[in-house]
Each structure stands twice: as C-alpha cells, then as structure tokens.
mmCIF file of C-alpha atoms in Angstrom:
data_model
loop_
_atom_site.group_PDB
_atom_site.id
_atom_site.type_symbol
_atom_site.label_atom_id
_atom_site.label_comp_id
_atom_site.label_asym_id
_atom_site.label_seq_id
_atom_site.Cartn_x
_atom_site.Cartn_y
_atom_site.Cartn_z
ATOM 1 C CA MET O 1 3.910 -11.756 7.397
ATOM 2 C CA ILE O 2 5.872 -9.160 5.413
ATOM 3 C CA THR O 3 9.523 -9.832 4.565
ATOM 4 C CA LEU O 4 12.039 -7.875 2.522
ATOM 5 C CA THR O 5 14.827 -9.562 0.591
ATOM 6 C CA ARG O 6 17.917 -7.830 -0.735
ATOM 7 C CA THR O 7 18.922 -9.417 -4.012
ATOM 8 C CA ASP O 8 19.911 -8.498 -7.560
ATOM 9 C CA SER O 9 18.192 -8.324 -10.939
ATOM 10 C CA SER O 10 18.618 -12.028 -11.612
ATOM 11 C CA ASN O 11 16.005 -12.801 -8.945
ATOM 12 C CA PRO O 12 13.057 -14.492 -10.734
ATOM 13 C CA ASP O 13 10.471 -12.857 -8.468
ATOM 14 C CA PHE O 14 11.897 -9.422 -9.314
ATOM 15 C CA VAL O 15 11.874 -10.272 -13.027
ATOM 16 C CA ALA O 16 8.213 -11.367 -12.813
ATOM 17 C CA LEU O 17 7.174 -8.191 -10.957
ATOM 18 C CA VAL O 18 9.008 -6.017 -13.493
ATOM 19 C CA LYS O 19 7.073 -7.693 -16.319
ATOM 20 C CA LEU O 20 3.858 -6.654 -14.570
ATOM 21 C CA LEU O 21 5.274 -3.162 -14.068
ATOM 22 C CA ASP O 22 6.143 -2.849 -17.750
ATOM 23 C CA ALA O 23 2.635 -3.909 -18.783
ATOM 24 C CA TYR O 24 1.144 -1.362 -16.362
ATOM 25 C CA LEU O 25 3.409 1.419 -17.641
ATOM 26 C CA ALA O 26 2.716 0.583 -21.295
ATOM 27 C CA GLU O 27 -0.957 1.219 -20.562
ATOM 28 C CA LYS O 28 -0.372 4.362 -18.439
ATOM 29 C CA ASP O 29 2.258 5.961 -20.666
ATOM 30 C CA GLY O 30 0.586 5.208 -23.971
ATOM 31 C CA ARG O 31 2.639 6.418 -26.907
ATOM 32 C CA ASP O 32 5.377 7.704 -24.558
ATOM 33 C CA HIS O 33 6.133 4.162 -23.348
ATOM 34 C CA ASP O 34 8.857 3.393 -25.879
ATOM 35 C CA PHE O 35 10.841 6.459 -24.823
ATOM 36 C CA TYR O 36 10.753 5.534 -21.121
ATOM 37 C CA ASN O 37 11.213 1.815 -21.663
ATOM 38 C CA GLN O 38 14.688 2.288 -23.168
ATOM 39 C CA PHE O 39 15.915 3.525 -19.754
ATOM 40 C CA ASN O 40 14.363 0.721 -17.716
ATOM 41 C CA LYS O 41 16.537 -2.280 -18.468
ATOM 42 C CA ILE O 42 17.141 -4.472 -15.443
ATOM 43 C CA VAL O 43 20.320 -6.231 -16.529
ATOM 44 C CA ASN O 44 23.086 -6.095 -13.914
ATOM 45 C CA LEU O 45 21.179 -4.256 -11.189
ATOM 46 C CA LYS O 46 23.133 -5.139 -8.043
ATOM 47 C CA ASN O 47 20.760 -3.611 -5.493
ATOM 48 C CA VAL O 48 17.214 -4.948 -5.678
ATOM 49 C CA VAL O 49 14.621 -5.334 -2.930
ATOM 50 C CA VAL O 50 11.680 -7.723 -3.228
ATOM 51 C CA CYS O 51 8.852 -7.532 -0.705
ATOM 52 C CA TYR O 52 6.975 -10.719 0.128
ATOM 53 C CA GLU O 53 3.619 -11.064 1.815
ATOM 54 C CA ASN O 54 3.246 -14.560 3.244
ATOM 55 C CA GLY O 55 5.952 -15.774 0.885
ATOM 56 C CA ILE O 56 4.366 -14.274 -2.242
ATOM 57 C CA PRO O 57 6.263 -11.508 -4.100
ATOM 58 C CA MET O 58 4.132 -8.362 -3.984
ATOM 59 C CA ALA O 59 6.428 -5.352 -4.436
ATOM 60 C CA CYS O 60 9.893 -4.439 -5.619
ATOM 61 C CA GLY O 61 12.347 -1.681 -6.293
ATOM 62 C CA ALA O 62 15.996 -1.169 -7.133
ATOM 63 C CA ILE O 63 18.772 1.368 -6.874
ATOM 64 C CA LYS O 64 21.702 1.945 -9.182
ATOM 65 C CA GLN O 65 24.561 4.378 -9.041
ATOM 66 C CA PHE O 66 23.671 7.727 -10.551
ATOM 67 C CA ASP O 67 26.846 9.616 -9.646
ATOM 68 C CA GLU O 68 29.529 9.379 -6.975
ATOM 69 C CA ASN O 69 27.136 10.656 -4.267
ATOM 70 C CA SER O 70 23.734 9.481 -5.506
ATOM 71 C CA MET O 71 21.754 6.335 -6.196
ATOM 72 C CA GLU O 72 18.828 6.355 -8.598
ATOM 73 C CA VAL O 73 15.646 4.581 -7.527
ATOM 74 C CA LYS O 74 14.325 2.369 -10.316
ATOM 75 C CA ARG O 75 11.625 -0.213 -11.020
ATOM 76 C CA MET O 76 9.322 0.488 -8.073
ATOM 77 C CA PHE O 77 6.157 -1.590 -8.313
ATOM 78 C CA THR O 78 3.443 -3.043 -6.103
ATOM 79 C CA GLU O 79 0.951 -5.651 -7.258
ATOM 80 C CA PRO O 80 -2.442 -3.917 -7.592
ATOM 81 C CA LYS O 81 -4.062 -6.349 -5.127
ATOM 82 C CA ALA O 82 -1.440 -5.423 -2.499
ATOM 83 C CA ARG O 83 -1.639 -1.645 -2.798
ATOM 84 C CA GLY O 84 -2.571 0.449 0.208
ATOM 85 C CA LYS O 85 -0.692 -1.771 2.665
ATOM 86 C CA GLY O 86 2.488 0.302 2.840
ATOM 87 C CA LEU O 87 4.613 -2.211 0.930
ATOM 88 C CA ALA O 88 6.062 0.369 -1.456
ATOM 89 C CA SER O 89 7.032 2.548 1.506
ATOM 90 C CA ARG O 90 8.825 -0.381 3.089
ATOM 91 C CA VAL O 91 10.684 -1.194 -0.139
ATOM 92 C CA LEU O 92 11.682 2.442 -0.633
ATOM 93 C CA THR O 93 12.906 2.761 2.958
ATOM 94 C CA GLU O 94 14.989 -0.404 2.585
ATOM 95 C CA LEU O 95 16.515 0.950 -0.639
ATOM 96 C CA GLU O 96 17.384 4.230 1.102
ATOM 97 C CA VAL O 97 18.990 2.378 4.033
ATOM 98 C CA TRP O 98 20.997 0.253 1.595
ATOM 99 C CA ALA O 99 22.150 3.329 -0.331
ATOM 100 C CA ALA O 100 23.274 4.976 2.912
ATOM 101 C CA GLU O 101 25.090 1.797 3.986
ATOM 102 C CA LEU O 102 26.975 1.936 0.682
ATOM 103 C CA GLY O 103 28.054 5.511 1.440
ATOM 104 C CA TYR O 104 25.696 7.433 -0.844
ATOM 105 C CA LYS O 105 24.291 10.748 0.353
ATOM 106 C CA LYS O 106 21.217 11.097 -1.846
ATOM 107 C CA CYS O 107 18.602 9.198 -3.851
ATOM 108 C CA VAL O 108 17.177 10.597 -7.081
ATOM 109 C CA LEU O 109 14.363 9.278 -9.223
ATOM 110 C CA GLU O 110 12.085 9.988 -12.151
ATOM 111 C CA THR O 111 8.456 9.078 -12.463
ATOM 112 C CA GLY O 112 5.655 10.066 -14.784
ATOM 113 C CA LYS O 113 3.104 12.720 -13.932
ATOM 114 C CA ARG O 114 0.432 10.149 -14.808
ATOM 115 C CA GLN O 115 1.681 7.893 -11.991
ATOM 116 C CA VAL O 116 -0.275 9.860 -9.395
ATOM 117 C CA GLU O 117 0.149 7.211 -6.690
ATOM 118 C CA ALA O 118 3.928 7.144 -7.197
ATOM 119 C CA VAL O 119 4.184 10.933 -6.998
ATOM 120 C CA ALA O 120 2.173 10.863 -3.755
ATOM 121 C CA LEU O 121 4.399 8.117 -2.309
ATOM 122 C CA TYR O 122 7.610 10.000 -3.009
ATOM 123 C CA LYS O 123 6.265 13.229 -1.510
ATOM 124 C CA LYS O 124 5.037 11.337 1.562
ATOM 125 C CA LYS O 125 8.485 9.737 1.972
ATOM 126 C CA GLY O 126 10.260 13.115 2.010
ATOM 127 C CA TYR O 127 11.363 13.444 -1.603
ATOM 128 C CA SER O 128 11.436 16.953 -3.040
ATOM 129 C CA LEU O 129 10.960 18.046 -6.610
ATOM 130 C CA THR O 130 14.158 18.691 -8.505
ATOM 131 C CA PRO O 131 14.743 19.830 -12.080
ATOM 132 C CA ASN O 132 14.511 17.001 -14.577
ATOM 133 C CA TYR O 133 17.902 15.412 -15.087
ATOM 134 C CA GLY O 134 19.694 13.532 -17.860
ATOM 135 C CA GLN O 135 17.454 12.022 -20.497
ATOM 136 C CA TYR O 136 14.365 13.481 -18.776
ATOM 137 C CA ILE O 137 15.291 17.124 -19.392
ATOM 138 C CA GLY O 138 12.523 18.673 -21.482
ATOM 139 C CA ILE O 139 10.227 15.649 -21.185
ATOM 140 C CA GLU O 140 6.787 17.024 -20.321
ATOM 141 C CA ASN O 141 5.432 13.894 -18.598
ATOM 142 C CA SER O 142 8.501 13.367 -16.400
ATOM 143 C CA VAL O 143 8.843 14.607 -12.852
ATOM 144 C CA CYS O 144 12.083 14.152 -10.910
ATOM 145 C CA PHE O 145 12.662 13.971 -7.172
ATOM 146 C CA GLN O 146 15.577 13.811 -4.753
ATOM 147 C CA LYS O 147 16.046 12.997 -1.088
ATOM 148 C CA PHE O 148 19.129 13.486 1.035
ATOM 149 C CA LEU O 149 19.795 10.455 3.190
#
C-alpha cells in the first residue's frame, strides 16, 4: 500500500531519505557537488511530502516559497529499489496540489543535466524549460523548469 504524508523537515524519515539523496548527488555531481549542496539545506522546510510503501519511507520531496506566486520544488528523491513505480510522480503531484491549496500559481525547480531520470520526470509531469534563475544563472550543468498550476 502506498501512502503520502504531509509533514515538515523535522520528519526523521525525510531526513534519512535526504541523506541518501545527498550521497547520490555527491556521486552524480562530482566536483560540482559543493556548489549545489549549499542551496539544499532542509532546515525549516514547512511543506514536505514523504511517500511510504507498506509503511517504509521510499520517496520524498518538498516545496518552499520562491516568490509571492511561486513555490520551488526541492529535495525530490526515490530510493533506488523503489524506482519505476511512479512514487516520484505521486510525491510531485501532492506537492503541486499543496502549493495550489496555499494559493501559489506556479512551481519552479532546478535539477542537474546529469539527473536524466529527474529531467524525464519533470517533462512527463508537464514542466517546461525556463531560463536558469537565481544562483543557477550561468551554471552549465543546471536546467530549470516551471509549471503553472
């Protein structure tokens, strides 16, 4: 059985999944990891979703305010053994619903070009490429997306 839980960044299952995410990204990003890691702190995230499969945490994601109309999707991760089951899609959809409930009109996000599966997920879920924003402007490995809710 798949369940989704809305929580915050103090959730221990979210913290554990993010540790796995950080290890994965350190390997994928190589020498670029330190640059990206500085923008991925999870302190005080108020809008976190954890996905459980039979009571075991398998996927997560979060949103945080980007501007008055937009939420930024952060810390998306699915355990490797649970990939291909649509869990990330379910987490992302729940984050979008939550953002809309809070009155936001758009979600934005950044991912790395090396995260091929993530890029495919965002395109499949209706996100469109947008110019790199904020700290990602001019960063060759970064690709930014947006979706109107």
